PDB file of N, CA and C in Angstrom:
ATOM      1  N   UNK A 531      -1.662  -3.074  14.421  1.00 75.00           N
ATOM      2  CA  UNK A 531      -2.102  -4.354  13.895  1.00 75.00           C
ATOM      3  C   UNK A 531      -1.852  -4.401  12.384  1.00 75.00           C
ATOM      4  N   UNK A 532      -1.201  -5.432  11.944  1.00 92.00           N
ATOM      5  CA  UNK A 532      -0.903  -5.587  10.523  1.00 92.00           C
ATOM      6  C   UNK A 532      -2.177  -5.883   9.736  1.00 92.00           C
ATOM      7  N   UNK A 533      -2.306  -5.213   8.605  1.00 96.00           N
ATOM      8  CA  UNK A 533      -3.411  -5.459   7.686  1.00 96.00           C
ATOM      9  C   UNK A 533      -2.836  -6.125   6.453  1.00 96.00           C
ATOM     10  N   UNK A 534      -3.721  -6.703   5.640  1.00 97.00           N
ATOM     11  CA  UNK A 534      -3.282  -7.330   4.399  1.00 97.00           C
ATOM     12  C   UNK A 534      -4.118  -6.815   3.247  1.00 97.00           C
ATOM     13  N   UNK A 535      -3.528  -6.871   2.051  1.00 97.00           N
ATOM     14  CA  UNK A 535      -4.253  -6.415   0.884  1.00 97.00           C
ATOM     15  C   UNK A 535      -3.499  -6.728  -0.384  1.00 97.00           C
ATOM     16  N   UNK A 536      -4.032  -6.210  -1.484  1.00 98.00           N
ATOM     17  CA  UNK A 536      -3.453  -6.404  -2.811  1.00 98.00           C
ATOM     18  C   UNK A 536      -3.124  -5.042  -3.401  1.00 98.00           C
ATOM     19  N   UNK A 537      -1.936  -4.927  -3.996  1.00 98.00           N
ATOM     20  CA  UNK A 537      -1.554  -3.679  -4.642  1.00 98.00           C
ATOM     21  C   UNK A 537      -2.448  -3.497  -5.873  1.00 98.00           C
ATOM     22  N   UNK A 538      -3.275  -2.472  -5.830  1.00 97.00           N
ATOM     23  CA  UNK A 538      -4.228  -2.192  -6.910  1.00 97.00           C
ATOM     24  C   UNK A 538      -3.556  -1.409  -8.037  1.00 97.00           C
ATOM     25  N   UNK A 539      -2.695  -0.473  -7.647  1.00 97.00           N
ATOM     26  CA  UNK A 539      -2.015   0.410  -8.589  1.00 97.00           C
ATOM     27  C   UNK A 539      -0.748   0.899  -7.915  1.00 97.00           C
ATOM     28  N   UNK A 540       0.363   0.950  -8.665  1.00 98.00           N
ATOM     29  CA  UNK A 540       1.577   1.572  -8.127  1.00 98.00           C
ATOM     30  C   UNK A 540       2.395   2.129  -9.273  1.00 98.00           C
ATOM     31  N   UNK A 541       2.659   3.425  -9.232  1.00 97.00           N
ATOM     32  CA  UNK A 541       3.447   4.107 -10.248  1.00 97.00           C
ATOM     33  C   UNK A 541       4.865   4.271  -9.712  1.00 97.00           C
ATOM     34  N   UNK A 542       5.791   3.484 -10.253  1.00 94.00           N
ATOM     35  CA  UNK A 542       7.173   3.505  -9.764  1.00 94.00           C
ATOM     36  C   UNK A 542       7.820   4.875  -9.972  1.00 94.00           C
ATOM     37  N   UNK A 543       7.588   5.493 -11.136  1.00 96.00           N
ATOM     38  CA  UNK A 543       8.203   6.792 -11.427  1.00 96.00           C
ATOM     39  C   UNK A 543       7.731   7.882 -10.468  1.00 96.00           C
ATOM     40  N   UNK A 544       6.455   7.883 -10.137  1.00 97.00           N
ATOM     41  CA  UNK A 544       5.922   8.913  -9.238  1.00 97.00           C
ATOM     42  C   UNK A 544       6.007   8.501  -7.774  1.00 97.00           C
ATOM     43  N   UNK A 545       6.184   7.216  -7.494  1.00 96.00           N
ATOM     44  CA  UNK A 545       6.408   6.752  -6.127  1.00 96.00           C
ATOM     45  C   UNK A 545       5.171   6.648  -5.264  1.00 96.00           C
ATOM     46  N   UNK A 546       4.022   6.385  -5.872  1.00 97.00           N
ATOM     47  CA  UNK A 546       2.832   6.214  -5.053  1.00 97.00           C
ATOM     48  C   UNK A 546       1.839   5.278  -5.729  1.00 97.00           C
ATOM     49  N   UNK A 547       0.839   4.854  -4.948  1.00 98.00           N
ATOM     50  CA  UNK A 547      -0.196   3.986  -5.485  1.00 98.00           C
ATOM     51  C   UNK A 547      -1.265   3.725  -4.433  1.00 98.00           C
ATOM     52  N   UNK A 548      -1.993   2.621  -4.634  1.00 98.00           N
ATOM     53  CA  UNK A 548      -3.081   2.276  -3.730  1.00 98.00           C
ATOM     54  C   UNK A 548      -3.098   0.779  -3.464  1.00 98.00           C
ATOM     55  N   UNK A 549      -3.469   0.418  -2.251  1.00 97.00           N
ATOM     56  CA  UNK A 549      -3.614  -0.974  -1.845  1.00 97.00           C
ATOM     57  C   UNK A 549      -5.080  -1.205  -1.509  1.00 97.00           C
ATOM     58  N   UNK A 550      -5.659  -2.260  -2.073  1.00 97.00           N
ATOM     59  CA  UNK A 550      -7.031  -2.660  -1.757  1.00 97.00           C
ATOM     60  C   UNK A 550      -6.970  -3.598  -0.556  1.00 97.00           C
ATOM     61  N   UNK A 551      -7.598  -3.196   0.558  1.00 96.00           N
ATOM     62  CA  UNK A 551      -7.551  -3.998   1.773  1.00 96.00           C
ATOM     63  C   UNK A 551      -8.361  -5.280   1.616  1.00 96.00           C
ATOM     64  N   UNK A 552      -7.829  -6.373   2.151  1.00 94.00           N
ATOM     65  CA  UNK A 552      -8.499  -7.675   2.060  1.00 94.00           C
ATOM     66  C   UNK A 552      -9.806  -7.689   2.856  1.00 94.00           C
ATOM     67  N   UNK A 553      -9.808  -7.069   4.039  1.00 89.00           N
ATOM     68  CA  UNK A 553     -10.966  -7.199   4.932  1.00 89.00           C
ATOM     69  C   UNK A 553     -12.196  -6.428   4.467  1.00 89.00           C
ATOM     70  N   UNK A 554     -12.024  -5.250   3.863  1.00 89.00           N
ATOM     71  CA  UNK A 554     -13.217  -4.476   3.486  1.00 89.00           C
ATOM     72  C   UNK A 554     -13.138  -3.871   2.087  1.00 89.00           C
ATOM     73  N   UNK A 555     -12.077  -4.202   1.353  1.00 81.00           N
ATOM     74  CA  UNK A 555     -11.895  -3.757  -0.037  1.00 81.00           C
ATOM     75  C   UNK A 555     -11.727  -2.250  -0.200  1.00 81.00           C
ATOM     76  N   UNK A 556     -11.630  -1.504   0.896  1.00 91.00           N
ATOM     77  CA  UNK A 556     -11.387  -0.067   0.750  1.00 91.00           C
ATOM     78  C   UNK A 556      -9.920   0.138   0.360  1.00 91.00           C
ATOM     79  N   UNK A 557      -9.663   1.224  -0.359  1.00 95.00           N
ATOM     80  CA  UNK A 557      -8.312   1.510  -0.841  1.00 95.00           C
ATOM     81  C   UNK A 557      -7.564   2.406   0.139  1.00 95.00           C
ATOM     82  N   UNK A 558      -6.274   2.117   0.284  1.00 96.00           N
ATOM     83  CA  UNK A 558      -5.397   2.901   1.146  1.00 96.00           C
ATOM     84  C   UNK A 558      -4.246   3.422   0.286  1.00 96.00           C
ATOM     85  N   UNK A 559      -3.936   4.700   0.430  1.00 97.00           N
ATOM     86  CA  UNK A 559      -2.830   5.326  -0.285  1.00 97.00           C
ATOM     87  C   UNK A 559      -1.509   4.733   0.201  1.00 97.00           C
ATOM     88  N   UNK A 560      -0.560   4.547  -0.708  1.00 97.00           N
ATOM     89  CA  UNK A 560       0.782   4.101  -0.332  1.00 97.00           C
ATOM     90  C   UNK A 560       1.806   4.954  -1.078  1.00 97.00           C
ATOM     91  N   UNK A 561       2.822   5.407  -0.338  1.00 97.00           N
ATOM     92  CA  UNK A 561       3.909   6.199  -0.919  1.00 97.00           C
ATOM     93  C   UNK A 561       5.188   5.380  -0.810  1.00 97.00           C
ATOM     94  N   UNK A 562       6.113   5.594  -1.726  1.00 96.00           N
ATOM     95  CA  UNK A 562       7.360   4.821  -1.731  1.00 96.00           C
ATOM     96  C   UNK A 562       8.125   4.940  -0.410  1.00 96.00           C
ATOM     97  N   UNK A 563       7.940   6.020   0.322  1.00 96.00           N
ATOM     98  CA  UNK A 563       8.620   6.181   1.616  1.00 96.00           C
ATOM     99  C   UNK A 563       8.117   5.193   2.660  1.00 96.00           C
ATOM    100  N   UNK A 564       6.949   4.580   2.427  1.00 96.00           N
ATOM    101  CA  UNK A 564       6.391   3.621   3.375  1.00 96.00           C
ATOM    102  C   UNK A 564       6.665   2.172   3.020  1.00 96.00           C
ATOM    103  N   UNK A 565       7.512   1.940   2.016  1.00 98.00           N
ATOM    104  CA  UNK A 565       7.771   0.581   1.558  1.00 98.00           C
ATOM    105  C   UNK A 565       8.974  -0.046   2.250  1.00 98.00           C
ATOM    106  N   UNK A 566       8.846  -1.321   2.582  1.00 97.00           N
ATOM    107  CA  UNK A 566       9.988  -2.132   3.014  1.00 97.00           C
ATOM    108  C   UNK A 566      10.501  -2.906   1.798  1.00 97.00           C
ATOM    109  N   UNK A 567       9.576  -3.501   1.032  1.00 97.00           N
ATOM    110  CA  UNK A 567       9.913  -4.226  -0.196  1.00 97.00           C
ATOM    111  C   UNK A 567       9.455  -3.413  -1.398  1.00 97.00           C
ATOM    112  N   UNK A 568      10.075  -3.658  -2.557  1.00 96.00           N
ATOM    113  CA  UNK A 568       9.567  -3.071  -3.795  1.00 96.00           C
ATOM    114  C   UNK A 568       8.267  -3.779  -4.131  1.00 96.00           C
ATOM    115  N   UNK A 569       7.255  -3.016  -4.541  1.00 97.00           N
ATOM    116  CA  UNK A 569       5.959  -3.621  -4.852  1.00 97.00           C
ATOM    117  C   UNK A 569       5.557  -3.333  -6.288  1.00 97.00           C
ATOM    118  N   UNK A 570       4.694  -4.203  -6.805  1.00 96.00           N
ATOM    119  CA  UNK A 570       4.115  -4.040  -8.132  1.00 96.00           C
ATOM    120  C   UNK A 570       2.628  -4.354  -8.034  1.00 96.00           C
ATOM    121  N   UNK A 571       1.886  -3.963  -9.052  1.00 97.00           N
ATOM    122  CA  UNK A 571       0.461  -4.247  -9.086  1.00 97.00           C
ATOM    123  C   UNK A 571       0.217  -5.746  -8.931  1.00 97.00           C
ATOM    124  N   UNK A 572      -0.816  -6.082  -8.173  1.00 98.00           N
ATOM    125  CA  UNK A 572      -1.269  -7.447  -7.875  1.00 98.00           C
ATOM    126  C   UNK A 572      -0.429  -8.178  -6.838  1.00 98.00           C
ATOM    127  N   UNK A 573       0.606  -7.544  -6.259  1.00 98.00           N
ATOM    128  CA  UNK A 573       1.347  -8.180  -5.166  1.00 98.00           C
ATOM    129  C   UNK A 573       0.457  -8.254  -3.933  1.00 98.00           C
ATOM    130  N   UNK A 574       0.578  -9.346  -3.176  1.00 98.00           N
ATOM    131  CA  UNK A 574      -0.087  -9.478  -1.887  1.00 98.00           C
ATOM    132  C   UNK A 574       0.860  -8.888  -0.849  1.00 98.00           C
ATOM    133  N   UNK A 575       0.348  -7.973  -0.022  1.00 98.00           N
ATOM    134  CA  UNK A 575       1.204  -7.273   0.933  1.00 98.00           C
ATOM    135  C   UNK A 575       0.577  -7.209   2.319  1.00 98.00           C
ATOM    136  N   UNK A 576       1.437  -6.997   3.307  1.00 98.00           N
ATOM    137  CA  UNK A 576       0.972  -6.671   4.656  1.00 98.00           C
ATOM    138  C   UNK A 576       1.480  -5.259   4.950  1.00 98.00           C
ATOM    139  N   UNK A 577       0.758  -4.550   5.831  1.00 98.00           N
ATOM    140  CA  UNK A 577       1.102  -3.147   6.082  1.00 98.00           C
ATOM    141  C   UNK A 577       0.432  -2.658   7.353  1.00 98.00           C
ATOM    142  N   UNK A 578       0.910  -1.528   7.838  1.00 97.00           N
ATOM    143  CA  UNK A 578       0.275  -0.804   8.939  1.00 97.00           C
ATOM    144  C   UNK A 578      -0.350   0.445   8.337  1.00 97.00           C
ATOM    145  N   UNK A 579      -1.288   1.035   9.054  1.00 96.00           N
ATOM    146  CA  UNK A 579      -1.933   2.265   8.576  1.00 96.00           C
ATOM    147  C   UNK A 579      -1.636   3.396   9.550  1.00 96.00           C
ATOM    148  N   UNK A 580      -1.231   4.534   8.990  1.00 96.00           N
ATOM    149  CA  UNK A 580      -1.006   5.745   9.778  1.00 96.00           C
ATOM    150  C   UNK A 580      -1.813   6.886   9.180  1.00 96.00           C
ATOM    151  N   UNK A 581      -2.092   7.874   9.999  1.00 93.00           N
ATOM    152  CA  UNK A 581      -2.764   9.084   9.513  1.00 93.00           C
ATOM    153  C   UNK A 581      -1.715   9.951   8.838  1.00 93.00           C
ATOM    154  N   UNK A 582      -1.884  10.190   7.542  1.00 84.00           N
ATOM    155  CA  UNK A 582      -0.946  11.027   6.794  1.00 84.00           C
ATOM    156  C   UNK A 582      -1.494  12.432   6.635  1.00 84.00           C
ATOM    157  N   UNK A 583      -0.787  13.245   5.859  1.00 84.00           N
ATOM    158  CA  UNK A 583      -1.209  14.631   5.639  1.00 84.00           C
ATOM    159  C   UNK A 583      -2.565  14.714   4.937  1.00 84.00           C
ATOM    160  N   UNK A 584      -2.848  13.740   4.062  1.00 84.00           N
ATOM    161  CA  UNK A 584      -4.080  13.780   3.273  1.00 84.00           C
ATOM    162  C   UNK A 584      -4.990  12.595   3.556  1.00 84.00           C
ATOM    163  N   UNK A 585      -4.850  11.975   4.723  1.00 89.00           N
ATOM    164  CA  UNK A 585      -5.697  10.837   5.055  1.00 89.00           C
ATOM    165  C   UNK A 585      -4.865   9.617   5.409  1.00 89.00           C
ATOM    166  N   UNK A 586      -5.512   8.460   5.425  1.00 91.00           N
ATOM    167  CA  UNK A 586      -4.846   7.231   5.813  1.00 91.00           C
ATOM    168  C   UNK A 586      -3.807   6.817   4.778  1.00 91.00           C
ATOM    169  N   UNK A 587      -2.658   6.372   5.276  1.00 96.00           N
ATOM    170  CA  UNK A 587      -1.540   5.974   4.427  1.00 96.00           C
ATOM    171  C   UNK A 587      -0.989   4.632   4.909  1.00 96.00           C
ATOM    172  N   UNK A 588      -0.678   3.747   3.968  1.00 97.00           N
ATOM    173  CA  UNK A 588      -0.057   2.469   4.309  1.00 97.00           C
ATOM    174  C   UNK A 588       1.443   2.677   4.535  1.00 97.00           C
ATOM    175  N   UNK A 589       1.974   2.096   5.609  1.00 97.00           N
ATOM    176  CA  UNK A 589       3.401   2.153   5.912  1.00 97.00           C
ATOM    177  C   UNK A 589       3.890   0.744   6.267  1.00 97.00           C
ATOM    178  N   UNK A 590       5.191   0.574   6.312  1.00 98.00           N
ATOM    179  CA  UNK A 590       5.793  -0.743   6.604  1.00 98.00           C
ATOM    180  C   UNK A 590       5.260  -1.813   5.659  1.00 98.00           C
ATOM    181  N   UNK A 591       5.141  -1.438   4.370  1.00 98.00           N
ATOM    182  CA  UNK A 591       4.544  -2.322   3.372  1.00 98.00           C
ATOM    183  C   UNK A 591       5.565  -3.365   2.935  1.00 98.00           C
ATOM    184  N   UNK A 592       5.186  -4.646   3.057  1.00 98.00           N
ATOM    185  CA  UNK A 592       6.072  -5.721   2.617  1.00 98.00           C
ATOM    186  C   UNK A 592       5.264  -6.825   1.941  1.00 98.00           C
ATOM    187  N   UNK A 593       5.915  -7.509   1.024  1.00 98.00           N
ATOM    188  CA  UNK A 593       5.278  -8.592   0.279  1.00 98.00           C
ATOM    189  C   UNK A 593       5.110  -9.804   1.196  1.00 98.00           C
ATOM    190  N   UNK A 594       3.953 -10.470   1.058  1.00 97.00           N
ATOM    191  CA  UNK A 594       3.716 -11.693   1.852  1.00 97.00           C
ATOM    192  C   UNK A 594       3.583 -12.905   0.940  1.00 97.00           C
TER     193      UNK A 594
END
């Protein structure tokens, strides 16, 4: 199920950041390997969540 949120932080050089989920405001880790579109802070995005090595990770991230 696709979730939606706002990019809270994204470091292009390091390739990771966090997305604040719209439904409950909890933050989800995002890595550049999970991006469909290039993202920047404050972009509205949709994404799926998968269990990563260190917890929940956003994947299939695209701008909406």
